[in-house]
Amino acid sequence: MPKTVSVIPGDGIGPEVTREALETLETLGLDLRFDVLDHVNADTYLRTGVSLSDEDFERVKANDAVLFGAIGDPRVTTSDYGRGVLLRLRFDLDLFVNHRPATLLHEDLSPLRDERTRAIDCVIVRENTEGLYTDIGGVLRGDTEHETAMDVDVSTYMGVSRIMEYAYSIARRGVCMVDKSNAVRHGGRVWQRAFKEAAARNPGIRSTHLYVDAAAMRFVSDPSEFDVIVTNNSYGDILSDLAAMLAGGLGNAASANINPVTGFGLYEPVHGSAPDIAGQGIGNPFGAILSSALMLEHLGWPHEADALRRAVGTAIALGQVTPDLGGSLGTKEAGEAVRSALAAG
Ligand code: NAD
Ligand code: IPM
Ligand code: MN
């Protein structure tokens, strides 16, 4: 069965890194078609006020998956655009799992000095449709001395239970639930309850708990203890950038926004549009390429996904990398290095 993937390259380095992911996927000769929506970007938003039209949303929904670059532009100063594209896709397609693996791709890339604690190989399972991201809230007495802003932190028992279930379903060694239930009272109770129930259903898997501040500390002192971390939308956002750096760099980090029930997914690097280096042709394409590997795995091509991961590993071992990883290659050359490694098998 041919599969059709919607491609939203986005802004800044998004199109630059997505191009390398697409070119790399094309060399695999799979029955895979691309439906490119390169008009979904900040230019269009600034011109028309539309982030993602209903027509484009339906087009994306009709395809098998989405490969996403990054969005964000310094000219856009409100959250409407980002919410209208990426968060709309996550929420309206109910992609409730944000699966963000962090695996050290090469020892030299770790910022940690002690080699015994460098071996990070974990997955951050980030709840992707609730928390502080629901847009529930409002403003009272806006633009005055008394402006009062409220963003409601939403935790539903259903939403938290289903993210726990996913976390346990992928665990190899253990699940660590990260919350702030010592301070956040009501939501904390829901997270604790759903966690205890999921732990009881999975006696063969080691269940542990950390408050998010301690989790941040443990990540730096010894990330090797973590297997699956399950946490809310905001803590998952923050911890996944931290884990990405410990695993070798934000530019390498991949993610899958998935609904395990429908099987639909949106795959994107963890990083953003990197306006500070956009247009220079030096953005690291590995996060985008590894995100396309996650997509292949979900579309039923696990061997090709492994081949892509191995090829990225080879490029890194050979030092064929962009400046963020200490190399001197451009985005295109780093993509070529992966394709050469793929061709060499
Ligand atoms: P960022 O991830 O874009 O950049 C943070 C830092 O990491 C920058 O110094 C950047 O140059 C570097 N970096 C990121 N990706 C890199 C890569 N592939 N290669 C080399 N260096 C890389 O985060 P930011 O600066 O906070 O945000 C910039 C814009 O991106 C904002 O508009 C933000 O909202 C948006 N954003 C979008 C997404 C997304 O689309 N999924 C994710 C994060 C941020
Ligand atoms: C991410 C990004 C997004 C998020 C932004 C762009 C809304 O930081 O995918 O990690 O916070 O989820
Ligand atoms: Mn983020």
CSV table of C-alpha atoms and ligand atoms in Angstrom, one decimal:
chain,number,residue,atom,x,y,z
A,1,MET,CA,0.0,0.0,0.0
A,2,PRO,CA,1.5,3.4,-1.0
A,3,LYS,CA,1.6,5.9,1.9
A,4,THR,CA,1.2,9.6,1.5
A,5,VAL,CA,3.0,11.9,3.9
A,6,SER,CA,2.0,15.6,4.3
A,7,VAL,CA,5.1,17.7,4.6
A,8,ILE,CA,5.1,21.1,6.4
A,9,PRO,CA,8.6,22.5,6.2
A,10,GLY,CA,7.6,25.7,8.1
A,11,ASP,CA,10.0,28.6,8.9
A,12,GLY,CA,13.6,29.3,9.5
A,13,ILE,CA,15.8,26.2,9.4
A,14,GLY,CA,12.6,24.1,9.1
A,15,PRO,CA,12.7,24.0,5.3
A,16,GLU,CA,16.5,23.5,5.3
A,17,VAL,CA,16.5,20.4,7.5
A,18,THR,CA,13.3,19.0,6.1
A,19,ARG,CA,14.8,19.0,2.6
A,20,GLU,CA,17.6,16.8,3.8
A,21,ALA,CA,15.1,14.4,5.5
A,22,LEU,CA,13.1,14.2,2.2
A,23,GLU,CA,16.1,13.6,0.0
A,24,THR,CA,17.3,10.9,2.4
A,25,LEU,CA,13.9,9.2,2.4
A,26,GLU,CA,13.8,9.3,-1.4
A,27,THR,CA,17.0,7.3,-1.6
A,28,LEU,CA,15.3,4.4,0.2
A,29,GLY,CA,13.0,3.7,-2.8
A,30,LEU,CA,9.9,3.1,-0.6
A,31,ASP,CA,6.3,3.4,-1.9
A,32,LEU,CA,6.0,6.8,-0.2
A,33,ARG,CA,4.5,10.0,-1.7
A,34,PHE,CA,4.9,13.5,-0.4
A,35,ASP,CA,2.2,16.1,-0.3
A,36,VAL,CA,4.1,19.3,0.4
A,37,LEU,CA,2.3,22.2,2.1
A,38,ASP,CA,5.1,24.8,1.8
A,39,HIS,CA,2.7,27.7,2.0
A,40,VAL,CA,2.0,26.9,5.7
A,41,ASN,CA,4.5,29.4,7.1
A,42,ALA,CA,4.9,32.8,8.9
A,43,ASP,CA,4.9,34.7,5.6
A,44,THR,CA,1.4,33.4,4.8
A,45,TYR,CA,0.3,34.1,8.3
A,46,LEU,CA,1.6,37.7,8.2
A,47,ARG,CA,0.0,38.2,4.8
A,48,THR,CA,-3.4,36.6,5.4
A,49,GLY,CA,-3.8,36.2,9.2
A,50,VAL,CA,-4.4,32.4,8.6
A,51,SER,CA,-2.2,29.9,10.3
A,52,LEU,CA,-3.5,26.7,8.9
A,53,SER,CA,-6.7,26.8,6.8
A,54,ASP,CA,-9.5,24.3,7.4
A,55,GLU,CA,-8.8,23.1,3.8
A,56,ASP,CA,-5.2,22.4,4.7
A,57,PHE,CA,-6.2,20.7,7.9
A,58,GLU,CA,-8.5,18.4,6.0
A,59,ARG,CA,-5.8,17.7,3.5
A,60,VAL,CA,-3.3,16.7,6.2
A,61,LYS,CA,-5.9,14.6,7.9
A,62,ALA,CA,-6.6,12.6,4.7
A,63,ASN,CA,-2.9,11.6,4.4
A,64,ASP,CA,-1.1,8.9,6.3
A,65,ALA,CA,1.3,11.0,8.4
A,66,VAL,CA,2.9,14.4,8.7
A,67,LEU,CA,6.6,15.3,8.5
A,68,PHE,CA,7.0,18.7,10.2
A,69,GLY,CA,10.0,21.0,10.1
A,70,ALA,CA,9.6,23.9,12.6
A,71,ILE,CA,7.6,27.0,12.8
A,72,GLY,CA,8.3,30.4,14.4
A,73,ASP,CA,9.4,33.7,13.1
A,74,PRO,CA,10.7,36.8,15.0
A,75,ARG,CA,8.2,38.9,13.1
A,76,VAL,CA,5.3,37.0,14.7
A,77,THR,CA,5.0,38.2,18.3
A,78,THR,CA,1.8,36.5,19.5
A,79,SER,CA,1.2,32.8,20.2
A,80,ASP,CA,-1.7,32.6,17.7
A,81,TYR,CA,0.4,31.4,14.8
A,82,GLY,CA,2.2,28.6,16.6
A,83,ARG,CA,-1.0,27.6,18.3
A,84,GLY,CA,-2.9,27.7,15.0
A,85,VAL,CA,-0.5,25.3,13.2
A,86,LEU,CA,1.4,23.0,15.5
A,87,LEU,CA,-0.9,23.0,18.5
A,88,ARG,CA,-4.0,22.8,16.3
A,89,LEU,CA,-2.6,19.7,14.6
A,90,ARG,CA,-1.7,18.1,18.0
A,91,PHE,CA,-5.0,18.9,19.6
A,92,ASP,CA,-7.5,18.5,16.7
A,93,LEU,CA,-5.9,15.2,15.5
A,94,ASP,CA,-5.8,14.1,19.2
A,95,LEU,CA,-2.1,13.3,19.0
A,96,PHE,CA,-1.9,12.8,22.7
A,97,VAL,CA,1.5,11.2,23.0
A,98,ASN,CA,4.6,13.2,22.3
A,99,HIS,CA,7.3,10.5,22.2
A,100,ARG,CA,10.8,12.1,22.4
A,101,PRO,CA,13.7,9.6,22.6
A,102,ALA,CA,17.1,10.8,23.8
A,103,THR,CA,19.9,8.4,23.1
A,104,LEU,CA,23.6,9.3,23.2
A,105,LEU,CA,24.7,9.0,19.5
A,106,HIS,CA,28.4,9.3,20.3
A,107,GLU,CA,30.4,9.6,23.5
A,108,ASP,CA,32.2,12.7,22.4
A,109,LEU,CA,28.9,14.6,22.1
A,110,SER,CA,28.0,14.4,25.7
A,111,PRO,CA,28.5,17.5,27.8
A,112,LEU,CA,28.9,15.3,31.0
A,113,ARG,CA,32.4,14.9,32.3
A,114,ASP,CA,32.0,11.6,34.1
A,115,GLU,CA,31.9,8.8,31.6
A,116,ARG,CA,30.1,6.4,34.0
A,117,THR,CA,27.0,8.6,33.9
A,118,ARG,CA,27.0,9.5,30.2
A,119,ALA,CA,24.9,6.7,28.8
A,120,ILE,CA,21.6,8.4,28.3
A,121,ASP,CA,19.1,6.2,26.5
A,122,CYS,CA,15.6,7.2,27.4
A,123,VAL,CA,12.2,8.3,26.1
A,124,ILE,CA,10.4,11.3,27.4
A,125,VAL,CA,6.7,10.6,27.1
A,126,ARG,CA,5.1,14.0,27.1
A,127,GLU,CA,1.3,14.4,27.5
A,128,ASN,CA,0.5,16.4,24.4
A,129,THR,CA,-3.1,17.7,24.5
A,130,GLU,CA,-3.7,19.1,28.0
A,131,GLY,CA,-1.8,20.9,30.8
A,132,LEU,CA,-1.1,24.6,30.2
A,133,TYR,CA,-1.5,24.3,26.5
A,134,THR,CA,-5.4,24.1,26.2
A,135,ASP,CA,-5.9,27.9,25.9
A,136,ILE,CA,-8.4,27.8,28.7
A,137,GLY,CA,-8.1,31.0,30.7
A,138,GLY,CA,-8.4,34.6,30.1
A,139,VAL,CA,-7.4,38.1,30.9
A,140,LEU,CA,-9.0,40.6,33.3
A,141,ARG,CA,-8.3,44.3,33.0
A,142,GLY,CA,-6.0,43.8,30.1
A,143,ASP,CA,-3.3,46.4,29.4
A,144,THR,CA,-3.8,48.1,32.8
A,145,GLU,CA,-1.7,48.1,36.0
A,146,HIS,CA,-4.1,45.5,37.2
A,147,GLU,CA,-3.9,43.1,34.3
A,148,THR,CA,-4.7,39.6,35.5
A,149,ALA,CA,-3.8,36.6,33.3
A,150,MET,CA,-5.0,33.1,33.9
A,151,ASP,CA,-4.0,29.9,32.0
A,152,VAL,CA,-5.6,26.9,33.5
A,153,ASP,CA,-3.5,23.8,33.9
A,154,VAL,CA,-5.8,21.0,32.8
A,155,SER,CA,-5.2,17.4,33.9
A,156,THR,CA,-8.1,15.0,33.1
A,157,TYR,CA,-8.1,11.5,34.5
A,158,MET,CA,-8.7,10.1,31.0
A,159,GLY,CA,-5.9,12.1,29.5
A,160,VAL,CA,-3.4,11.2,32.3
A,161,SER,CA,-4.4,7.6,32.3
A,162,ARG,CA,-3.9,7.1,28.6
A,163,ILE,CA,-0.5,8.7,28.6
A,164,MET,CA,0.5,6.4,31.5
A,165,GLU,CA,-0.7,3.4,29.5
A,166,TYR,CA,1.5,4.4,26.6
A,167,ALA,CA,4.5,5.0,28.8
A,168,TYR,CA,4.2,1.5,30.3
A,169,SER,CA,3.6,0.0,26.9
A,170,ILE,CA,7.0,1.1,25.6
A,171,ALA,CA,9.0,0.6,28.9
A,172,ARG,CA,12.0,-1.7,28.9
A,173,ARG,CA,13.4,-1.1,32.4
A,174,GLY,CA,11.2,1.3,34.2
A,175,VAL,CA,8.8,4.2,34.2
A,176,CYS,CA,9.6,7.4,36.1
A,177,MET,CA,6.6,9.7,36.6
A,178,VAL,CA,7.5,13.3,36.9
A,179,ASP,CA,5.1,15.9,38.4
A,180,LYS,CA,4.9,18.7,40.9
A,181,SER,CA,2.3,17.1,43.2
A,182,ASN,CA,3.9,18.6,46.3
A,183,ALA,CA,2.8,22.0,45.2
A,184,VAL,CA,0.2,21.6,42.4
A,185,ARG,CA,-2.6,20.2,44.4
A,186,HIS,CA,-5.5,19.2,42.2
A,187,GLY,CA,-3.7,18.2,39.1
A,188,GLY,CA,-1.1,16.5,41.2
A,189,ARG,CA,-3.7,14.2,42.7
A,190,VAL,CA,-4.9,13.1,39.3
A,191,TRP,CA,-1.3,12.4,38.2
A,192,GLN,CA,-0.6,10.5,41.4
A,193,ARG,CA,-3.8,8.4,41.1
A,194,ALA,CA,-3.4,7.5,37.5
A,195,PHE,CA,0.3,6.6,38.1
A,196,LYS,CA,-0.4,4.4,41.1
A,197,GLU,CA,-3.1,2.5,39.1
A,198,ALA,CA,-0.9,2.1,36.1
A,199,ALA,CA,2.0,0.9,38.3
A,200,ALA,CA,-0.3,-1.7,39.9
A,201,ARG,CA,-1.3,-3.0,36.5
A,202,ASN,CA,2.4,-3.4,35.5
A,203,PRO,CA,4.1,-5.1,38.4
A,204,GLY,CA,6.9,-6.3,36.2
A,205,ILE,CA,8.1,-2.8,35.4
A,206,ARG,CA,10.0,-0.7,37.9
A,207,SER,CA,7.9,2.4,38.8
A,208,THR,CA,9.5,5.4,40.3
A,209,HIS,CA,8.5,9.0,40.9
A,210,LEU,CA,10.3,12.3,41.0
A,211,TYR,CA,9.3,15.9,41.4
A,212,VAL,CA,10.2,17.9,38.3
A,213,ASP,CA,12.9,20.0,40.0
A,214,ALA,CA,14.7,16.8,41.3
A,215,ALA,CA,14.2,15.2,37.9
A,216,ALA,CA,16.1,18.1,36.2
A,217,MET,CA,18.9,17.6,38.7
A,218,ARG,CA,19.0,13.8,38.2
A,219,PHE,CA,19.1,14.3,34.5
A,220,VAL,CA,22.4,16.1,34.8
A,221,SER,CA,23.9,14.1,37.6
A,222,ASP,CA,23.1,10.7,36.2
A,223,PRO,CA,20.7,10.4,33.2
A,224,SER,CA,21.7,6.7,32.7
A,225,GLU,CA,19.1,5.7,35.4
A,226,PHE,CA,16.1,6.8,33.2
A,227,ASP,CA,14.2,4.6,30.8
A,228,VAL,CA,10.8,6.1,30.2
A,229,ILE,CA,9.9,9.4,31.8
A,230,VAL,CA,6.2,10.2,31.7
A,231,THR,CA,5.1,13.8,32.4
A,232,ASN,CA,2.8,16.6,31.5
A,233,ASN,CA,2.9,18.9,28.5
A,234,SER,CA,5.1,21.7,30.0
A,235,TYR,CA,7.6,19.6,32.0
A,236,GLY,CA,7.9,17.3,28.9
A,237,ASP,CA,8.7,20.3,26.8
A,238,ILE,CA,11.4,21.5,29.1
A,239,LEU,CA,12.9,18.1,30.0
A,240,SER,CA,13.1,17.1,26.4
A,241,ASP,CA,15.3,20.0,25.4
A,242,LEU,CA,17.5,19.1,28.5
A,243,ALA,CA,17.6,15.4,27.5
A,244,ALA,CA,18.4,16.4,23.9
A,245,MET,CA,21.5,18.3,25.0
A,246,LEU,CA,22.7,15.4,27.2
A,247,ALA,CA,22.2,13.0,24.3
A,248,GLY,CA,24.5,15.1,22.0
A,249,GLY,CA,22.6,18.2,20.9
A,250,LEU,CA,19.2,19.7,20.3
A,251,GLY,CA,19.8,19.5,16.6
A,252,ASN,CA,19.8,15.7,16.7
A,253,ALA,CA,16.6,15.3,18.7
A,254,ALA,CA,13.6,13.6,17.1
A,255,SER,CA,10.0,13.4,18.1
A,256,ALA,CA,6.7,11.6,17.3
A,257,ASN,CA,3.4,13.2,18.1
A,258,ILE,CA,1.1,10.2,17.9
A,259,ASN,CA,-2.3,8.8,18.6
A,260,PRO,CA,-1.6,5.1,19.3
A,261,VAL,CA,-5.3,4.3,18.8
A,262,THR,CA,-5.8,5.8,15.3
A,263,GLY,CA,-2.1,5.3,14.4
A,264,PHE,CA,-1.8,8.8,12.9
A,265,GLY,CA,1.4,10.7,13.7
A,266,LEU,CA,3.2,14.0,13.1
A,267,TYR,CA,7.0,13.7,13.2
A,268,GLU,CA,9.2,16.6,13.9
A,269,PRO,CA,12.6,17.5,15.3
A,270,VAL,CA,12.4,18.7,18.9
A,271,HIS,CA,14.1,22.0,17.9
A,272,GLY,CA,12.5,25.1,16.6
A,273,SER,CA,13.1,27.4,13.6
A,274,ALA,CA,16.4,28.6,14.9
A,275,PRO,CA,16.1,32.2,13.6
A,276,ASP,CA,19.7,32.9,14.7
A,277,ILE,CA,21.2,30.6,12.1
A,278,ALA,CA,18.3,30.4,9.5
A,279,GLY,CA,19.4,31.0,5.9
A,280,GLN,CA,23.1,30.2,6.6
A,281,GLY,CA,22.8,26.6,5.5
A,282,ILE,CA,24.4,25.3,8.8
A,283,GLY,CA,21.4,23.9,10.7
A,284,ASN,CA,21.9,20.3,11.8
A,285,PRO,CA,19.5,18.0,9.7
A,286,PHE,CA,19.9,14.9,11.9
A,287,GLY,CA,16.9,15.7,14.2
A,288,ALA,CA,14.7,15.9,11.0
A,289,ILE,CA,16.2,12.8,9.5
A,290,LEU,CA,15.8,10.8,12.8
A,291,SER,CA,12.2,12.1,13.0
A,292,SER,CA,11.6,10.6,9.6
A,293,ALA,CA,13.0,7.4,10.9
A,294,LEU,CA,10.4,7.4,13.7
A,295,MET,CA,7.8,8.0,11.0
A,296,LEU,CA,9.1,5.0,8.9
A,297,GLU,CA,8.9,2.8,12.0
A,298,HIS,CA,5.2,3.8,12.5
A,299,LEU,CA,4.3,3.4,8.8
A,300,GLY,CA,5.7,-0.2,8.8
A,301,TRP,CA,9.3,0.1,7.6
A,302,PRO,CA,11.3,-0.7,10.8
A,303,HIS,CA,14.4,-1.9,9.0
A,304,GLU,CA,14.7,1.2,6.9
A,305,ALA,CA,14.2,3.2,10.1
A,306,ASP,CA,17.1,1.4,11.7
A,307,ALA,CA,19.2,1.9,8.6
A,308,LEU,CA,18.6,5.6,8.8
A,309,ARG,CA,19.6,5.7,12.5
A,310,ARG,CA,22.8,3.7,11.8
A,311,ALA,CA,23.7,6.0,8.9
A,312,VAL,CA,23.3,9.1,11.2
A,313,GLY,CA,25.5,7.3,13.7
A,314,THR,CA,28.2,6.6,11.0
A,315,ALA,CA,28.2,10.3,9.9
A,316,ILE,CA,28.7,11.3,13.5
A,317,ALA,CA,31.5,8.8,14.1
A,318,LEU,CA,33.2,10.1,11.0
A,319,GLY,CA,32.9,13.7,12.2
A,320,GLN,CA,30.8,14.6,9.2
A,321,VAL,CA,28.6,17.0,11.2
A,322,THR,CA,27.4,20.6,11.3
A,323,PRO,CA,29.0,23.3,13.6
A,324,ASP,CA,26.6,22.7,16.5
A,325,LEU,CA,28.2,19.2,16.9
A,326,GLY,CA,31.7,20.6,16.5
A,327,GLY,CA,32.0,20.0,12.7
A,328,SER,CA,32.3,22.2,9.7
A,329,LEU,CA,29.8,20.8,7.3
A,330,GLY,CA,26.7,22.6,6.0
A,331,THR,CA,23.2,21.2,6.3
A,332,LYS,CA,23.3,19.8,2.8
A,333,GLU,CA,26.7,18.1,3.2
A,334,ALA,CA,25.7,16.6,6.5
A,335,GLY,CA,22.6,15.2,4.8
A,336,GLU,CA,24.9,13.9,2.0
A,337,ALA,CA,27.1,12.2,4.6
A,338,VAL,CA,24.0,10.3,5.9
A,339,ARG,CA,23.1,9.3,2.4
A,340,SER,CA,26.6,8.1,1.6
A,341,ALA,CA,26.6,6.0,4.8
A,342,LEU,CA,23.2,4.6,3.8
A,343,ALA,CA,24.4,3.7,0.3
A,344,ALA,CA,27.5,2.0,1.9
A,345,GLY,CA,25.1,-0.1,4.0
B,1,NAD,P1,15.2,26.8,18.8
B,1,NAD,O1,15.1,25.3,19.0
B,1,NAD,O2,14.8,27.3,17.4
B,1,NAD,O3,16.7,27.2,18.9
B,1,NAD,C1,17.5,27.2,20.2
B,1,NAD,C2,19.0,27.2,19.9
B,1,NAD,O4,19.4,26.0,19.4
B,1,NAD,C3,19.4,28.3,18.9
B,1,NAD,O5,20.6,28.8,19.3
B,1,NAD,C4,19.5,27.5,17.6
B,1,NAD,O6,20.4,28.1,16.7
B,1,NAD,C5,19.9,26.1,18.1
B,1,NAD,N1,19.4,25.1,17.2
B,1,NAD,C6,18.2,24.6,17.1
B,1,NAD,N2,18.1,23.7,16.2
B,1,NAD,C7,19.3,23.6,15.6
B,1,NAD,C8,19.8,22.7,14.6
B,1,NAD,N3,19.0,21.9,13.9
B,1,NAD,N4,21.1,22.9,14.2
B,1,NAD,C9,21.8,23.8,14.9
B,1,NAD,N5,21.4,24.5,15.9
B,1,NAD,C10,20.2,24.4,16.2
B,1,NAD,O7,14.4,27.5,20.0
B,1,NAD,P2,14.1,29.1,20.1
B,1,NAD,O8,15.2,29.9,19.7
B,1,NAD,O9,13.6,29.2,21.5
B,1,NAD,O10,12.8,29.3,19.2
B,1,NAD,C11,12.9,29.9,17.9
B,1,NAD,C12,11.5,29.8,17.2
B,1,NAD,O11,11.1,28.4,17.0
B,1,NAD,C13,10.4,30.4,18.1
B,1,NAD,O12,9.5,31.1,17.3
B,1,NAD,C14,9.8,29.2,18.8
B,1,NAD,O13,8.4,29.4,19.1
B,1,NAD,C15,9.8,28.2,17.7
B,1,NAD,N6,9.8,26.7,18.1
B,1,NAD,C16,9.2,25.9,17.2
B,1,NAD,C17,9.2,24.5,17.5
B,1,NAD,C18,8.4,23.6,16.6
B,1,NAD,O14,8.0,24.0,15.5
B,1,NAD,N7,8.3,22.4,16.9
B,1,NAD,C19,9.9,24.0,18.6
B,1,NAD,C20,10.6,24.9,19.4
B,1,NAD,C21,10.6,26.3,19.1
B,2,IPM,C1,8.0,21.9,21.0
B,2,IPM,C2,7.9,23.4,20.9
B,2,IPM,C3,6.4,23.7,21.0
B,2,IPM,C4,5.9,23.3,22.4
B,2,IPM,C5,6.1,25.2,20.8
B,2,IPM,C6,6.6,25.7,19.4
B,2,IPM,C7,4.6,25.6,20.9
B,2,IPM,O1,8.6,24.0,21.9
B,2,IPM,O2,7.5,21.2,20.2
B,2,IPM,O3,8.7,21.4,21.9
B,2,IPM,O4,6.0,24.0,23.4
B,2,IPM,O5,5.3,22.2,22.4
B,3,MN,MN,10.0,22.7,23.0
